[in-house]
Amino acid sequence: MTTATTIAMQPADWLHLLGYYLSLSLLTVGGAIATAPDMHRFLVDRQAWLTDPQFNASIAIAQAAPGPNVLFIGLLGWNVGLNAGGWVLGLLGMVLCLAGVMLPSTLLTWGAARWAHRNRGLRTVRAFKQGMAPVVLGLLLATAFILGTTHGSLAESWRLWAVSAACMLLVWRTRIHLLWLLGAGALSGAMGWI
């Protein structure tokens, strides 16, 4: 992946990592990727447990792999553990991060889904569902901004932003399958166009 940095983590740091992901779990309204900007702030900027390249590579590798999108959180925890001293701590970091982000949101979703299904005819339930759409969109745009600005300023990475905007419009206005757009983006990157 990228060059690892050596960090010293005490038991309190591991509990802090778990507590952070337990609290972040309840904010993953648009999926775990929507909270990537805050994860970057915590893991890279504040704690310095990961470097920018490690953070970005973790997201890129996990998103390219088949499976649920939440896997990038496990990879972030794995890299924190590797930086702290090896693969055993990597496993610990992965388990703490995934358990922390999955347990609260899973239990809350299960309970809320049961309640919402029983009360699906209520006006407040319908209004809540419609009101969450702009929040999710804003969180996803913040994630795109964080990931896009690590490649330089807007003037330096205009091609990346142009492709992102074009894909957004195509998804919104057409019925083109997302895999075609993903393939076109991969081809553009491989050719060095973006």
Coordinates of C-alpha atoms in Angstrom, one line a residue:
M1 CA 0.0 0.0 0.0
T2 CA 2.0 3.0 1.2
T3 CA 4.9 3.4 3.6
A4 CA 3.9 2.8 7.1
T5 CA 4.6 5.2 9.9
T6 CA 5.4 3.9 13.4
I7 CA 3.1 5.1 16.1
A8 CA 2.8 4.2 19.8
M9 CA -0.6 3.3 21.0
Q10 CA -1.6 2.7 24.6
P11 CA -4.7 0.8 25.7
A12 CA -6.5 4.1 26.2
D13 CA -5.8 4.9 22.5
W14 CA -7.5 1.7 21.4
L15 CA -10.5 2.4 23.5
H16 CA -10.6 6.0 22.1
L17 CA -10.5 4.5 18.6
L18 CA -13.4 2.1 19.5
G19 CA -15.4 5.0 21.1
Y20 CA -14.9 7.2 18.1
Y21 CA -16.3 4.6 15.8
L22 CA -19.2 3.8 18.2
S23 CA -20.2 7.5 18.1
L24 CA -19.6 7.9 14.4
S25 CA -21.8 4.9 13.7
L26 CA -24.9 6.9 14.4
L27 CA -23.9 9.5 11.8
T28 CA -23.5 7.2 8.9
V29 CA -26.8 8.2 7.4
G30 CA -25.6 8.1 3.8
G31 CA -23.5 5.0 4.3
A32 CA -20.1 4.8 5.9
I33 CA -18.4 6.6 3.0
A34 CA -20.4 9.8 3.8
T35 CA -18.4 10.1 7.1
A36 CA -15.0 9.8 5.4
P37 CA -14.2 13.5 5.9
D38 CA -14.6 13.2 9.7
M39 CA -12.6 10.0 9.7
H40 CA -9.9 11.9 7.8
R41 CA -10.0 14.7 10.4
F42 CA -9.7 12.2 13.3
L43 CA -7.3 9.6 12.0
V44 CA -5.0 11.8 9.9
D45 CA -5.2 15.4 11.1
R46 CA -5.9 15.0 14.8
Q47 CA -4.4 11.7 15.9
A48 CA -1.8 11.3 13.1
W49 CA -2.3 7.5 13.2
L50 CA -2.5 7.4 9.4
T51 CA -0.9 9.5 6.6
D52 CA -2.9 11.1 3.8
P53 CA -1.7 8.4 1.3
Q54 CA -2.6 5.6 3.6
F55 CA -6.1 7.0 4.2
N56 CA -6.8 7.5 0.5
A57 CA -5.3 4.1 -0.5
S58 CA -7.5 2.4 2.2
I59 CA -10.6 3.9 0.7
A60 CA -9.6 3.2 -2.9
I61 CA -8.6 -0.4 -2.3
A62 CA -11.7 -1.2 -0.3
Q63 CA -14.1 0.5 -2.8
A64 CA -12.5 -1.4 -5.7
A65 CA -12.9 -4.7 -3.9
P66 CA -16.1 -6.6 -4.2
G67 CA -18.3 -6.5 -1.1
P68 CA -19.9 -4.0 1.2
N69 CA -18.7 -0.4 1.1
V70 CA -18.1 -0.4 4.8
L71 CA -14.9 -2.5 4.3
F72 CA -12.8 0.6 4.0
I73 CA -13.3 1.2 7.7
G74 CA -11.8 -2.2 8.5
L75 CA -8.9 -1.3 6.2
L76 CA -8.4 2.0 8.0
G77 CA -8.3 0.1 11.4
W78 CA -5.9 -2.5 9.9
N79 CA -3.5 0.3 8.8
V80 CA -3.7 2.0 12.2
G81 CA -2.8 -1.4 13.8
L82 CA 0.0 -2.0 11.3
N83 CA 1.4 1.5 12.1
A84 CA 1.2 0.6 15.8
G85 CA 3.3 -2.6 15.5
G86 CA 2.3 -5.4 13.2
W87 CA -0.4 -7.6 11.9
V88 CA -1.8 -8.7 15.3
L89 CA -2.5 -5.1 16.1
G90 CA -3.7 -4.7 12.6
L91 CA -6.4 -7.3 13.3
L92 CA -7.2 -5.6 16.6
G93 CA -7.6 -2.2 14.8
M94 CA -9.8 -3.8 12.1
V95 CA -12.1 -5.5 14.6
L96 CA -12.4 -2.4 16.8
C97 CA -13.2 -0.1 13.9
L98 CA -15.7 -2.5 12.2
A99 CA -17.4 -3.5 15.5
G100 CA -17.6 0.2 16.6
V101 CA -19.2 1.4 13.3
M102 CA -21.5 -1.6 12.9
L103 CA -23.0 -2.3 16.3
P104 CA -24.9 0.9 17.2
S105 CA -26.1 1.7 13.7
T106 CA -27.2 -1.9 13.1
L107 CA -29.2 -2.0 16.3
L108 CA -30.7 1.4 15.8
T109 CA -31.6 0.6 12.1
W110 CA -33.2 -2.7 13.1
G111 CA -35.4 -1.0 15.8
A112 CA -36.2 2.0 13.6
A113 CA -37.1 -0.1 10.6
R114 CA -39.5 -2.2 12.7
W115 CA -41.1 1.0 14.0
A116 CA -41.2 2.7 10.6
H117 CA -42.8 -0.3 9.0
R118 CA -45.5 -0.4 11.6
N119 CA -46.1 3.3 11.2
R120 CA -45.4 3.8 7.5
G121 CA -48.7 5.6 6.9
L122 CA -47.8 8.5 9.3
R123 CA -47.1 11.8 7.7
T124 CA -44.0 12.3 9.9
V125 CA -42.4 9.1 8.7
R126 CA -42.8 10.1 5.1
A127 CA -41.5 13.6 5.8
F128 CA -38.5 12.2 7.6
K129 CA -37.6 10.0 4.6
Q130 CA -37.9 12.9 2.2
G131 CA -35.9 15.3 4.5
M132 CA -32.9 12.9 4.8
A133 CA -32.2 13.0 1.0
P134 CA -30.4 16.5 1.0
V135 CA -28.4 15.5 4.1
V136 CA -27.1 12.4 2.5
L137 CA -26.3 14.3 -0.7
G138 CA -24.4 16.9 1.3
L139 CA -22.3 14.3 3.1
L140 CA -21.5 12.5 -0.2
L141 CA -20.4 15.8 -1.7
A142 CA -18.2 16.6 1.3
T143 CA -16.5 13.1 0.8
A144 CA -15.9 13.8 -2.9
F145 CA -14.4 17.2 -2.0
I146 CA -12.0 15.6 0.6
L147 CA -10.9 12.8 -1.8
G148 CA -10.6 15.2 -4.8
T149 CA -8.6 17.9 -3.0
T150 CA -5.8 15.5 -2.0
H151 CA -4.8 15.5 -5.6
G152 CA -4.1 19.2 -5.6
S153 CA -6.1 22.4 -6.0
L154 CA -9.3 22.6 -8.1
A155 CA -7.2 24.2 -10.9
E156 CA -4.8 21.3 -10.9
S157 CA -7.4 18.6 -10.8
W158 CA -10.1 20.1 -13.0
R159 CA -10.3 16.9 -15.1
L160 CA -11.2 14.8 -12.1
W161 CA -13.9 17.3 -11.1
A162 CA -15.2 17.4 -14.7
V163 CA -15.5 13.6 -14.9
S164 CA -17.2 13.6 -11.5
A165 CA -19.7 16.2 -12.6
A166 CA -20.4 14.4 -15.9
C167 CA -21.0 11.1 -14.0
M168 CA -23.3 12.8 -11.6
L169 CA -25.4 14.2 -14.4
L170 CA -25.4 10.9 -16.3
V171 CA -26.6 9.0 -13.3
W172 CA -29.2 11.7 -12.5
R173 CA -30.6 12.1 -16.1
T174 CA -30.1 8.8 -17.8
R175 CA -30.4 5.1 -17.2
I176 CA -26.8 4.2 -17.9
H177 CA -25.6 1.4 -15.6
L178 CA -23.1 2.5 -13.0
L179 CA -20.6 -0.2 -14.0
W180 CA -20.2 1.5 -17.5
L181 CA -19.3 4.8 -15.7
L182 CA -17.0 3.0 -13.4
G183 CA -15.3 1.3 -16.3
A184 CA -15.0 4.6 -18.2
G185 CA -13.4 6.2 -15.1
A186 CA -11.0 3.3 -14.7
L187 CA -10.0 3.6 -18.4
S188 CA -9.5 7.3 -18.1
G189 CA -7.3 6.9 -15.1
A190 CA -5.3 4.1 -16.7
M191 CA -4.7 6.3 -19.8
G192 CA -3.5 9.1 -17.6
W193 CA -6.3 11.5 -18.6
I194 CA -7.4 12.1 -15.0

